[in-house]
Structure formats: C-alpha cells, structure tokens
Amino acid sequence: MISLSLAEARRMALVAQGFAEPRPAQVGKRELRALVDRLGVVQIDSVNVLVRSHYLPAFSRLGTYALADLDALAHEPPRALFEYWGHEASLLPIELFPAMRWRMELAHQGAWKFMRKIARRKQLIADVLDAVRDRGPIAAGDLELGGKRKRGRGGWWGWSDSKTALEWLFWSGEITSARRRNFERLYDLPARVIPEAIFARPTLTADAAHELLVDRAARALGVATEADLRDYYRLGPPGTRAAIAVLVERGVLVDARVEGWTKPAFVHRDAPPPPNRVDAIALLSPFDSLIWMRDRTERLFGMRVRLEIYTPAHKRVHGYYVLPLLADETLVARVDLKSDRAEGVLRAHAAHAESRAKTKTASAMAGELTRMATWLALSRVEAVKSGDLGPVLARELRGAVPPGATK
C-alpha cells in the first residue's frame, strides 16, 4: 500500500499528464505524437468559440505549434492517430485501433438508444455503406440516396436518417473518419484509412482490451480510483473491476491511499515517485483530460468545474467557454474566452480567482493569454472588468502586445 498526501497525488497527476517537463523550444509532429501517446486519448468537441478543443491540450503542455501538424497526424499517411469514441469523440493513438474493436462490436448489440431504429433498417445501412465504399471519402452532407437528400430537423441531434446511419456505421467500425473538411467528417472504409500493419492486427478480446485500456488510463492519470480509471475511456463497471483485479494480481497496479479520498486508489508500477514540486502554468480546455472528470478535479484541486455552454446566459456563473488556470500546482483561477477572428482580438469576457493572491494570479493569466493570442495569430488581448479577477487582469493586460505583433 502506497500512502500519498494530497499534494503528492496532485504532483503525480501533473507529471503523468505531461505538465512537469519544460516546454520544448520547437514543437513538431514528433512532439505532438509523443504527447498524444502519453495521454492515450484527446477529446474532440465541436465548439469553436476559442479554438477547437482538441488543439488546446498540446498548447497547454508544449506551447506554440502549428495546428496543421496535429491535423496531419490524424488525417495524412503515415497516420499516427485515428478518430473514435474513446472518451466521447476522440483522437486516439493508432495502435489502439485493435483494442477498440470490442466497442465497435457493441454497436451490433444495440449501440445508442436513438440509433437502434436506424440499425434495424438493414437496407438503409447497406445503401449508406455502399455509398461510402463507392464514393468515399464522403461527408454526410454529400450523401444522397435515391436521388434525394433528406435533412434532419437541425440542432445537436437533428440528424437525417442517412447521417444517423453513418454514425451507426462509424460506431460499429464499418467506416471511419478519413479526414475533416471544415470540421465535418469525411467517411471512408477502415481498410483504406487505417495503416495496413495496424488494421491486420488481431482483434483483442473484451477482457484483454479492458486490461490494456485500464493500464493506459493508469499511466496517464498518475494516481486514480476505480471510477477515475473507468471514466478515462468510458468503460463499464464490470469490465473495469475485472481488469483492475487482473492488473493488481500481476503487480501492474499497486494499491494506494490518498489523503482526503474516501475511495481506494491505484498507482501504476512504472509511475515515478512524486517530485518535490511541479512548476507549470497553463490554461486548460474544459475538455482537457486533467480535469474532464469533475469529481476527480474537485478531489485533486478543490475547484468545482462545470460546463456552462448549455446553461442560459443569465444563469451562468463563470461564462460560456471557461478555461481554468493551472499555476502553483493547482487551479487558481478561470477565464471566459472568445477568439474574435474578424477583429484579431482574444477577448477575456470574465475572470474569477480561486486564491487571494489576485495580482500574482492575474499576472500569470495575462502571460498565458498573451502567449495564446500569439499562437492563434491574434494581435492583442482585451479583458473586460467582469468577475473578481477582471479589474486586476485588465490592468495587467493594458498595453500588452503578443510577441511578434505590432501595436
């Protein structure tokens, strides 16, 4: 049994998630691939008020890089990443493709409830698959069956029948994402997208896949409860518990106790001991794997993070697209951000502090915002005085110009 203080658990999580090393002088495809392999999964989200969420984890850990390099890893040969349902819609290391086939098979046993009616329409499924086979890569918007294009009602789940059929085929592994066009998936057959050496690998059993994914989750989390390990790849309780039992018996996972945690925890045998300190400053996507499990975030950092995108504006506490600020080994503040691309401005609509050291916190946030503006090719940062940190942040940003930009 390993006993850890809460501070030690935080440091182990930060080390495992890639926040302990200095940012490299240059970031290319090699560094990006190594990071995604380390994390094991990067969540994709459609909200683009700042920048697509899957681009942010690499920036938070590595610094400025070309977005096209990450796109190339996922969309161009030799493909290093693929899209599938890992932790929600995700980018995953290509080596995990065989480990996801058990989940693909589940689609044939029911998949999502709202897809079951479509899954029973065998002729529609066959027609859509034939269209992808004949015309792929193809987008849902380009798919026409019988000479007619059926549109959905709009909204998040207002999918047409053909779009729902595509999503079922994607879930079941019959098709995959070849690339994206203005964020819209272009679908094709896996045999034409996944590298042959990976595609030909044997399918893992459900048990073996769970053991592999729990192992990867434990490496990526540093220290984790059963619920933490289960959530990382959205695994079910029975499969996760069985995998943990096997990995503990093999000595891969070691039992741990964390100060203040009420549930048992586990540490991977290869995890390094917690350092004396982690010096990291970063703005985090609300979908970052360090904080995407809200209960774990509260246990580790004491911050209650809630996504308010779907909350009516007058009921929001912190804002629409809010990024927590990591500094001094914990989450010290949060800021509501928007990229005003037409004006070339990174707008901080509101900022709230968790700590009393507001000047120091605002200075750290201002530095990260200026760095982010440079990365996003925005000429300046503007902050309104909303939130308890807003006035201090506005003063820190006054007159600030991103490196390389002109006043």
Tab-separated table of C-alpha atoms in Angstrom:
chain	number	residue	atom	x	y	z
A	1	MET	CA	0.000	0.000	0.000
A	2	ILE	CA	1.325	3.417	-1.043
A	3	SER	CA	0.260	6.374	1.107
A	4	LEU	CA	0.196	9.781	-0.573
A	5	SER	CA	-0.562	13.255	0.643
A	6	LEU	CA	-2.993	15.232	-1.471
A	7	ALA	CA	-0.119	17.428	-2.700
A	8	GLU	CA	1.828	14.324	-3.761
A	9	ALA	CA	-1.220	12.962	-5.602
A	10	ARG	CA	-1.591	16.267	-7.455
A	11	ARG	CA	2.052	16.196	-8.499
A	12	MET	CA	1.791	12.611	-9.694
A	13	ALA	CA	-1.233	13.557	-11.801
A	14	LEU	CA	0.561	16.577	-13.262
A	15	VAL	CA	3.655	14.517	-14.084
A	16	ALA	CA	1.590	11.783	-15.733
A	17	GLN	CA	-0.348	14.341	-17.760
A	18	GLY	CA	2.794	15.973	-19.130
A	19	PHE	CA	2.972	19.211	-17.130
A	20	ALA	CA	6.270	18.632	-15.329
A	21	GLU	CA	8.749	18.993	-18.201
A	22	PRO	CA	9.938	22.300	-19.639
A	23	ARG	CA	8.248	23.266	-22.874
A	24	PRO	CA	10.421	22.398	-25.883
A	25	ALA	CA	11.993	25.175	-27.929
A	26	GLN	CA	10.204	23.870	-31.031
A	27	VAL	CA	7.160	21.654	-31.352
A	28	GLY	CA	6.658	19.469	-34.392
A	29	LYS	CA	4.867	16.259	-35.279
A	30	ARG	CA	7.231	14.115	-33.203
A	31	GLU	CA	6.484	16.037	-30.000
A	32	LEU	CA	2.753	16.073	-30.728
A	33	ARG	CA	2.649	12.344	-31.388
A	34	ALA	CA	4.579	11.616	-28.199
A	35	LEU	CA	2.138	13.711	-26.193
A	36	VAL	CA	-0.985	12.034	-27.577
A	37	ASP	CA	0.629	8.658	-26.968
A	38	ARG	CA	1.322	9.715	-23.387
A	39	LEU	CA	-2.237	10.924	-22.798
A	40	GLY	CA	-3.752	7.986	-24.665
A	41	VAL	CA	-6.783	9.990	-25.773
A	42	VAL	CA	-7.642	13.592	-26.678
A	43	GLN	CA	-11.293	14.619	-26.643
A	44	ILE	CA	-12.819	16.326	-29.680
A	45	ASP	CA	-15.598	18.883	-29.326
A	46	SER	CA	-17.395	20.955	-31.934
A	47	VAL	CA	-17.434	24.277	-30.026
A	48	ASN	CA	-15.162	26.743	-31.807
A	49	VAL	CA	-15.665	29.963	-29.846
A	50	LEU	CA	-11.952	29.980	-28.944
A	51	VAL	CA	-10.325	27.160	-30.930
A	52	ARG	CA	-11.367	23.532	-31.363
A	53	SER	CA	-10.829	21.834	-28.027
A	54	HIS	CA	-8.566	19.044	-29.267
A	55	TYR	CA	-5.910	21.619	-30.197
A	56	LEU	CA	-5.654	23.017	-26.660
A	57	PRO	CA	-4.072	20.146	-24.649
A	58	ALA	CA	-0.892	20.236	-26.743
A	59	PHE	CA	-0.667	24.020	-26.440
A	60	SER	CA	-1.179	23.827	-22.671
A	61	ARG	CA	1.700	21.378	-22.278
A	62	LEU	CA	4.087	22.071	-25.155
A	63	GLY	CA	3.446	25.664	-26.179
A	64	THR	CA	3.054	27.148	-29.629
A	65	TYR	CA	2.771	24.705	-32.517
A	66	ALA	CA	1.204	24.507	-35.970
A	67	LEU	CA	-2.371	23.220	-35.852
A	68	ALA	CA	-1.786	21.663	-39.274
A	69	ASP	CA	0.787	19.316	-37.721
A	70	LEU	CA	-1.805	17.779	-35.406
A	71	ASP	CA	-4.262	17.533	-38.298
A	72	ALA	CA	-1.634	15.750	-40.363
A	73	LEU	CA	-1.064	13.126	-37.674
A	74	ALA	CA	-4.769	12.281	-37.764
A	75	HIS	CA	-5.501	12.684	-41.458
A	76	GLU	CA	-2.405	12.051	-43.552
A	77	PRO	CA	-0.275	8.940	-44.163
A	78	PRO	CA	1.575	7.627	-42.291
A	79	ARG	CA	-1.381	8.147	-39.950
A	80	ALA	CA	-0.445	8.202	-36.256
A	81	LEU	CA	-3.907	8.946	-34.814
A	82	PHE	CA	-7.458	7.888	-35.565
A	83	GLU	CA	-10.897	9.106	-34.559
A	84	TYR	CA	-13.269	7.030	-32.484
A	85	TRP	CA	-15.278	7.027	-29.278
A	86	GLY	CA	-12.559	6.929	-26.608
A	87	HIS	CA	-13.584	9.490	-24.007
A	88	GLU	CA	-16.504	10.830	-26.025
A	89	ALA	CA	-15.448	11.605	-29.625
A	90	SER	CA	-11.665	11.438	-29.506
A	91	LEU	CA	-8.317	11.271	-31.209
A	92	LEU	CA	-6.533	8.067	-30.215
A	93	PRO	CA	-3.077	6.625	-30.912
A	94	ILE	CA	-3.357	4.430	-33.983
A	95	GLU	CA	-2.027	1.441	-32.016
A	96	LEU	CA	-5.272	1.366	-30.009
A	97	PHE	CA	-7.416	0.567	-33.059
A	98	PRO	CA	-7.496	-3.213	-32.394
A	99	ALA	CA	-8.322	-2.514	-28.731
A	100	MET	CA	-11.456	-0.616	-29.764
A	101	ARG	CA	-12.962	-3.368	-31.878
A	102	TRP	CA	-14.822	-4.809	-28.863
A	103	ARG	CA	-16.623	-1.458	-28.560
A	104	MET	CA	-17.342	-1.475	-32.286
A	105	GLU	CA	-18.949	-4.873	-31.889
A	106	LEU	CA	-21.254	-3.478	-29.192
A	107	ALA	CA	-22.946	-1.358	-31.856
A	108	HIS	CA	-24.328	-4.555	-33.338
A	109	GLN	CA	-25.836	-5.354	-29.945
A	110	GLY	CA	-27.682	-2.074	-29.518
A	111	ALA	CA	-25.366	0.942	-29.514
A	112	TRP	CA	-27.017	4.222	-28.542
A	113	LYS	CA	-30.749	4.050	-27.937
A	114	PHE	CA	-31.597	6.672	-30.549
A	115	MET	CA	-29.686	4.671	-33.187
A	116	ARG	CA	-31.487	1.374	-32.648
A	117	LYS	CA	-34.334	2.181	-35.014
A	118	ILE	CA	-31.844	3.065	-37.760
A	119	ALA	CA	-29.797	-0.081	-37.059
A	120	ARG	CA	-32.894	-2.170	-37.796
A	121	ARG	CA	-33.228	-0.575	-41.252
A	122	LYS	CA	-30.895	-3.011	-42.927
A	123	GLN	CA	-31.417	-1.725	-46.468
A	124	LEU	CA	-30.652	1.885	-45.480
A	125	ILE	CA	-27.498	0.759	-43.669
A	126	ALA	CA	-26.424	-1.278	-46.704
A	127	ASP	CA	-27.113	1.621	-49.078
A	128	VAL	CA	-25.135	4.086	-46.966
A	129	LEU	CA	-22.236	1.653	-46.647
A	130	ASP	CA	-22.276	1.097	-50.419
A	131	ALA	CA	-22.187	4.864	-50.957
A	132	VAL	CA	-19.133	5.190	-48.712
A	133	ARG	CA	-17.475	2.239	-50.448
A	134	ASP	CA	-18.141	3.710	-53.890
A	135	ARG	CA	-17.646	7.417	-53.204
A	136	GLY	CA	-15.548	7.730	-50.058
A	137	PRO	CA	-14.162	9.794	-48.509
A	138	ILE	CA	-17.633	11.337	-48.294
A	139	ALA	CA	-19.335	13.741	-45.903
A	140	ALA	CA	-22.828	13.309	-44.526
A	141	GLY	CA	-23.860	16.487	-46.345
A	142	ASP	CA	-22.774	14.961	-49.669
A	143	LEU	CA	-24.714	11.753	-49.183
A	144	GLU	CA	-27.723	11.358	-51.437
A	145	LEU	CA	-29.747	8.186	-51.600
A	146	GLY	CA	-32.357	7.598	-54.268
A	147	GLY	CA	-31.648	10.988	-55.762
A	148	LYS	CA	-32.973	12.800	-52.677
A	149	ARG	CA	-31.192	14.421	-49.793
A	150	LYS	CA	-33.085	14.135	-46.511
A	151	ARG	CA	-32.197	16.744	-43.935
A	152	GLY	CA	-32.697	16.488	-40.207
A	153	ARG	CA	-34.554	18.973	-38.059
A	154	GLY	CA	-31.349	20.806	-37.105
A	155	GLY	CA	-29.786	21.184	-33.686
A	156	TRP	CA	-27.360	18.862	-31.925
A	157	TRP	CA	-29.283	15.659	-32.605
A	158	GLY	CA	-31.410	16.711	-35.587
A	159	TRP	CA	-29.696	14.190	-37.829
A	160	SER	CA	-31.132	12.920	-41.081
A	161	ASP	CA	-31.625	9.177	-41.464
A	162	SER	CA	-28.502	8.900	-43.620
A	163	LYS	CA	-26.409	10.856	-41.091
A	164	THR	CA	-27.648	8.593	-38.284
A	165	ALA	CA	-26.800	5.576	-40.423
A	166	LEU	CA	-23.294	6.971	-40.956
A	167	GLU	CA	-22.855	7.442	-37.216
A	168	TRP	CA	-24.011	3.901	-36.541
A	169	LEU	CA	-21.566	2.590	-39.133
A	170	PHE	CA	-18.832	4.732	-37.553
A	171	TRP	CA	-19.629	3.413	-34.073
A	172	SER	CA	-19.675	-0.161	-35.359
A	173	GLY	CA	-16.311	0.205	-37.116
A	174	GLU	CA	-17.731	-0.414	-40.591
A	175	ILE	CA	-16.486	3.050	-41.608
A	176	THR	CA	-14.094	5.572	-40.088
A	177	SER	CA	-13.045	9.202	-40.395
A	178	ALA	CA	-10.607	9.710	-43.239
A	179	ARG	CA	-10.231	13.433	-42.609
A	180	ARG	CA	-12.296	16.523	-41.837
A	181	ARG	CA	-13.487	19.343	-44.064
A	182	ASN	CA	-14.324	22.454	-42.062
A	183	PHE	CA	-14.669	20.073	-39.105
A	184	GLU	CA	-17.187	17.875	-40.957
A	185	ARG	CA	-16.101	14.258	-41.040
A	186	LEU	CA	-15.351	12.618	-44.373
A	187	TYR	CA	-16.055	8.907	-44.033
A	188	ASP	CA	-14.299	6.003	-45.711
A	189	LEU	CA	-13.672	2.301	-45.192
A	190	PRO	CA	-11.199	1.474	-42.381
A	191	ALA	CA	-9.118	-0.687	-44.734
A	192	ARG	CA	-8.441	2.432	-46.810
A	193	VAL	CA	-7.651	4.655	-43.809
A	194	ILE	CA	-6.012	2.621	-41.026
A	195	PRO	CA	-2.404	1.591	-41.833
A	196	GLU	CA	-2.324	-1.975	-43.113
A	197	ALA	CA	0.014	-3.196	-40.368
A	198	ILE	CA	-2.398	-1.930	-37.686
A	199	PHE	CA	-5.588	-2.979	-39.460
A	200	ALA	CA	-4.281	-6.553	-39.825
A	201	ARG	CA	-3.550	-6.991	-36.124
A	202	PRO	CA	-5.742	-9.499	-34.277
A	203	THR	CA	-8.801	-8.149	-32.508
A	204	LEU	CA	-8.382	-8.090	-28.745
A	205	THR	CA	-10.965	-9.828	-26.614
A	206	ALA	CA	-13.124	-7.563	-24.472
A	207	ASP	CA	-11.171	-8.648	-21.372
A	208	ALA	CA	-7.780	-8.010	-22.976
A	209	ALA	CA	-8.964	-4.656	-24.315
A	210	HIS	CA	-10.172	-3.580	-20.871
A	211	GLU	CA	-6.846	-4.580	-19.325
A	212	LEU	CA	-4.930	-2.592	-21.946
A	213	LEU	CA	-7.138	0.480	-21.613
A	214	VAL	CA	-7.092	0.445	-17.803
A	215	ASP	CA	-3.296	0.125	-17.975
A	216	ARG	CA	-3.140	3.139	-20.324
A	217	ALA	CA	-5.513	5.110	-18.109
A	218	ALA	CA	-3.450	4.383	-15.006
A	219	ARG	CA	-0.275	5.577	-16.727
A	220	ALA	CA	-1.997	8.762	-17.898
A	221	LEU	CA	-3.642	9.606	-14.570
A	222	GLY	CA	-0.725	9.046	-12.170
A	223	VAL	CA	-2.957	8.017	-9.272
A	224	ALA	CA	-6.589	7.040	-9.742
A	225	THR	CA	-9.649	5.466	-8.181
A	226	GLU	CA	-11.664	2.783	-9.943
A	227	ALA	CA	-14.105	5.465	-11.108
A	228	ASP	CA	-11.226	7.566	-12.495
A	229	LEU	CA	-9.852	4.599	-14.434
A	230	ARG	CA	-13.289	3.701	-15.738
A	231	ASP	CA	-14.076	7.234	-16.881
A	232	TYR	CA	-10.874	7.772	-18.871
A	233	TYR	CA	-12.023	5.543	-21.739
A	234	ARG	CA	-15.670	5.421	-20.650
A	235	LEU	CA	-15.564	1.761	-19.670
A	236	GLY	CA	-18.298	-0.143	-17.860
A	237	PRO	CA	-18.003	-1.052	-14.157
A	238	PRO	CA	-17.815	-4.877	-14.512
A	239	GLY	CA	-15.097	-4.835	-17.175
A	240	THR	CA	-13.068	-2.214	-15.327
A	241	ARG	CA	-13.234	-4.047	-11.999
A	242	ALA	CA	-12.174	-7.303	-13.621
A	243	ALA	CA	-9.275	-5.575	-15.378
A	244	ILE	CA	-8.130	-3.879	-12.161
A	245	ALA	CA	-8.185	-7.210	-10.322
A	246	VAL	CA	-6.028	-8.825	-13.016
A	247	LEU	CA	-3.578	-5.907	-13.132
A	248	VAL	CA	-3.260	-5.819	-9.334
A	249	GLU	CA	-2.601	-9.563	-9.276
A	250	ARG	CA	0.105	-9.119	-11.926
A	251	GLY	CA	1.667	-6.269	-9.976
A	252	VAL	CA	0.960	-3.739	-12.725
A	253	LEU	CA	-1.271	-1.694	-10.426
A	254	VAL	CA	-0.351	-1.006	-6.805
A	255	ASP	CA	-2.892	-0.163	-4.113
A	256	ALA	CA	-2.701	3.395	-2.823
A	257	ARG	CA	-4.289	5.610	-0.224
A	258	VAL	CA	-4.628	9.353	-0.840
A	259	GLU	CA	-5.162	11.912	1.898
A	260	GLY	CA	-8.795	13.014	1.959
A	261	TRP	CA	-10.020	10.474	-0.607
A	262	THR	CA	-12.731	8.122	0.590
A	263	LYS	CA	-12.200	5.521	-2.142
A	264	PRO	CA	-9.197	3.225	-2.656
A	265	ALA	CA	-6.756	4.308	-5.338
A	266	PHE	CA	-4.190	2.699	-7.626
A	267	VAL	CA	-0.779	3.684	-8.952
A	268	HIS	CA	0.903	2.155	-11.999
A	269	ARG	CA	4.090	0.311	-11.117
A	270	ASP	CA	6.026	2.385	-13.662
A	271	ALA	CA	4.873	5.712	-12.232
A	272	PRO	CA	7.791	7.795	-10.929
A	273	PRO	CA	7.625	8.987	-7.328
A	274	PRO	CA	6.084	12.429	-6.871
A	275	PRO	CA	8.602	15.258	-7.250
A	276	ASN	CA	9.063	17.898	-4.573
A	277	ARG	CA	7.437	20.475	-6.819
A	278	VAL	CA	5.893	20.943	-10.248
A	279	ASP	CA	6.285	24.341	-11.894
A	280	ALA	CA	3.614	24.674	-14.537
A	281	ILE	CA	1.418	27.498	-15.766
A	282	ALA	CA	-1.251	26.648	-18.316
A	283	LEU	CA	-4.774	27.456	-19.424
A	284	LEU	CA	-6.800	24.269	-19.717
A	285	SER	CA	-9.570	23.354	-22.111
A	286	PRO	CA	-12.739	22.386	-20.221
A	287	PHE	CA	-12.348	19.067	-22.058
A	288	ASP	CA	-8.703	18.524	-21.007
A	289	SER	CA	-8.007	15.060	-19.636
A	290	LEU	CA	-6.507	16.589	-16.473
A	291	ILE	CA	-9.901	17.999	-15.469
A	292	TRP	CA	-12.617	16.381	-17.601
A	293	MET	CA	-13.828	14.199	-14.699
A	294	ARG	CA	-15.389	16.822	-12.446
A	295	ASP	CA	-15.392	14.764	-9.241
A	296	ARG	CA	-11.685	13.978	-9.639
A	297	THR	CA	-10.922	17.643	-10.328
A	298	GLU	CA	-12.563	18.602	-7.036
A	299	ARG	CA	-10.704	15.850	-5.169
A	300	LEU	CA	-7.339	16.858	-6.607
A	301	PHE	CA	-7.583	20.625	-6.937
A	302	GLY	CA	-10.573	21.746	-4.909
A	303	MET	CA	-12.132	23.524	-7.903
A	304	ARG	CA	-15.721	22.863	-8.914
A	305	VAL	CA	-15.634	22.914	-12.719
A	306	ARG	CA	-18.936	22.938	-14.565
A	307	LEU	CA	-19.510	23.355	-18.292
A	308	GLU	CA	-21.980	26.229	-18.738
A	309	ILE	CA	-22.250	26.179	-22.539
A	310	TYR	CA	-25.757	24.748	-22.314
A	311	THR	CA	-26.784	26.957	-19.378
A	312	PRO	CA	-28.942	30.012	-20.221
A	313	ALA	CA	-26.760	33.110	-20.291
A	314	HIS	CA	-28.450	34.769	-17.316
A	315	LYS	CA	-27.819	31.704	-15.163
A	316	ARG	CA	-24.096	31.280	-15.930
A	317	VAL	CA	-21.718	31.804	-13.037
A	318	HIS	CA	-18.357	31.973	-14.834
A	319	GLY	CA	-19.179	32.226	-18.539
A	320	TYR	CA	-19.752	30.361	-21.795
A	321	TYR	CA	-16.332	28.838	-22.609
A	322	VAL	CA	-14.294	28.882	-19.428
A	323	LEU	CA	-10.675	27.740	-19.098
A	324	PRO	CA	-9.202	27.074	-15.648
A	325	LEU	CA	-5.697	28.392	-14.998
A	326	LEU	CA	-3.140	25.940	-13.606
A	327	ALA	CA	-0.393	27.555	-11.519
A	328	ASP	CA	1.472	26.731	-8.328
A	329	GLU	CA	0.463	23.061	-8.714
A	330	THR	CA	-3.246	23.803	-8.515
A	331	LEU	CA	-6.118	25.553	-10.238
A	332	VAL	CA	-6.012	29.183	-9.176
A	333	ALA	CA	-8.469	30.958	-11.494
A	334	ARG	CA	-10.682	30.673	-14.560
A	335	VAL	CA	-11.360	32.872	-17.570
A	336	ASP	CA	-14.153	33.014	-20.160
A	337	LEU	CA	-12.521	33.341	-23.593
A	338	LYS	CA	-13.504	34.052	-27.169
A	339	SER	CA	-11.440	34.457	-30.336
A	340	ASP	CA	-12.742	37.463	-32.238
A	341	ARG	CA	-11.105	36.487	-35.517
A	342	ALA	CA	-12.615	39.334	-37.523
A	343	GLU	CA	-11.052	41.918	-35.192
A	344	GLY	CA	-7.914	39.906	-34.409
A	345	VAL	CA	-8.631	40.006	-30.680
A	346	LEU	CA	-8.572	37.410	-27.922
A	347	ARG	CA	-11.363	38.544	-25.625
A	348	ALA	CA	-11.429	37.666	-21.926
A	349	HIS	CA	-15.073	38.253	-21.034
A	350	ALA	CA	-14.714	37.458	-17.340
A	351	ALA	CA	-12.079	36.206	-14.918
A	352	HIS	CA	-12.511	34.724	-11.466
A	353	ALA	CA	-9.840	33.884	-8.899
A	354	GLU	CA	-9.782	30.918	-6.539
A	355	SER	CA	-6.959	32.339	-4.434
A	356	ARG	CA	-6.475	35.637	-2.645
A	357	ALA	CA	-3.197	36.414	-4.437
A	358	LYS	CA	-5.030	38.179	-7.246
A	359	THR	CA	-2.149	40.294	-8.561
A	360	LYS	CA	0.127	37.270	-8.921
A	361	THR	CA	-2.701	35.207	-10.412
A	362	ALA	CA	-3.667	37.948	-12.879
A	363	SER	CA	-0.046	38.328	-13.948
A	364	ALA	CA	0.238	34.589	-14.654
A	365	MET	CA	-3.058	34.617	-16.556
A	366	ALA	CA	-2.054	37.663	-18.587
A	367	GLY	CA	1.136	35.933	-19.650
A	368	GLU	CA	-0.728	32.825	-20.780
A	369	LEU	CA	-3.363	34.866	-22.619
A	370	THR	CA	-0.674	36.815	-24.455
A	371	ARG	CA	1.044	33.571	-25.419
A	372	MET	CA	-2.266	32.101	-26.585
A	373	ALA	CA	-3.023	35.160	-28.717
A	374	THR	CA	0.333	34.765	-30.451
A	375	TRP	CA	-0.389	31.090	-31.119
A	376	LEU	CA	-3.812	31.896	-32.575
A	377	ALA	CA	-2.402	34.766	-34.706
A	378	LEU	CA	-4.466	37.357	-32.844
A	379	SER	CA	-2.942	40.816	-32.489
A	380	ARG	CA	-3.957	41.627	-28.939
A	381	VAL	CA	-5.798	40.569	-25.788
A	382	GLU	CA	-8.669	42.527	-24.333
A	383	ALA	CA	-10.191	41.956	-20.904
A	384	VAL	CA	-13.422	43.315	-19.525
A	385	LYS	CA	-13.691	44.005	-15.811
A	386	SER	CA	-16.193	41.254	-15.110
A	387	GLY	CA	-15.529	38.797	-12.296
A	388	ASP	CA	-13.495	39.371	-9.147
A	389	LEU	CA	-10.243	38.979	-11.101
A	390	GLY	CA	-11.412	41.033	-14.067
A	391	PRO	CA	-10.233	44.514	-12.984
A	392	VAL	CA	-6.778	43.227	-11.999
A	393	LEU	CA	-6.439	41.238	-15.216
A	394	ALA	CA	-7.469	44.261	-17.283
A	395	ARG	CA	-4.705	46.316	-15.658
A	396	GLU	CA	-2.150	43.572	-16.284
A	397	LEU	CA	-3.129	43.359	-19.936
A	398	ARG	CA	-3.263	47.084	-20.594
A	399	GLY	CA	-0.815	47.822	-23.344
A	400	ALA	CA	0.292	44.194	-23.648
A	401	VAL	CA	1.155	43.087	-27.190
A	402	PRO	CA	1.847	39.467	-28.167
A	403	PRO	CA	5.462	38.841	-29.227
A	404	GLY	CA	5.895	39.465	-32.928
A	405	ALA	CA	2.737	41.557	-33.187
A	406	THR	CA	2.600	45.302	-33.825
A	407	LYS	CA	0.641	47.954	-31.968
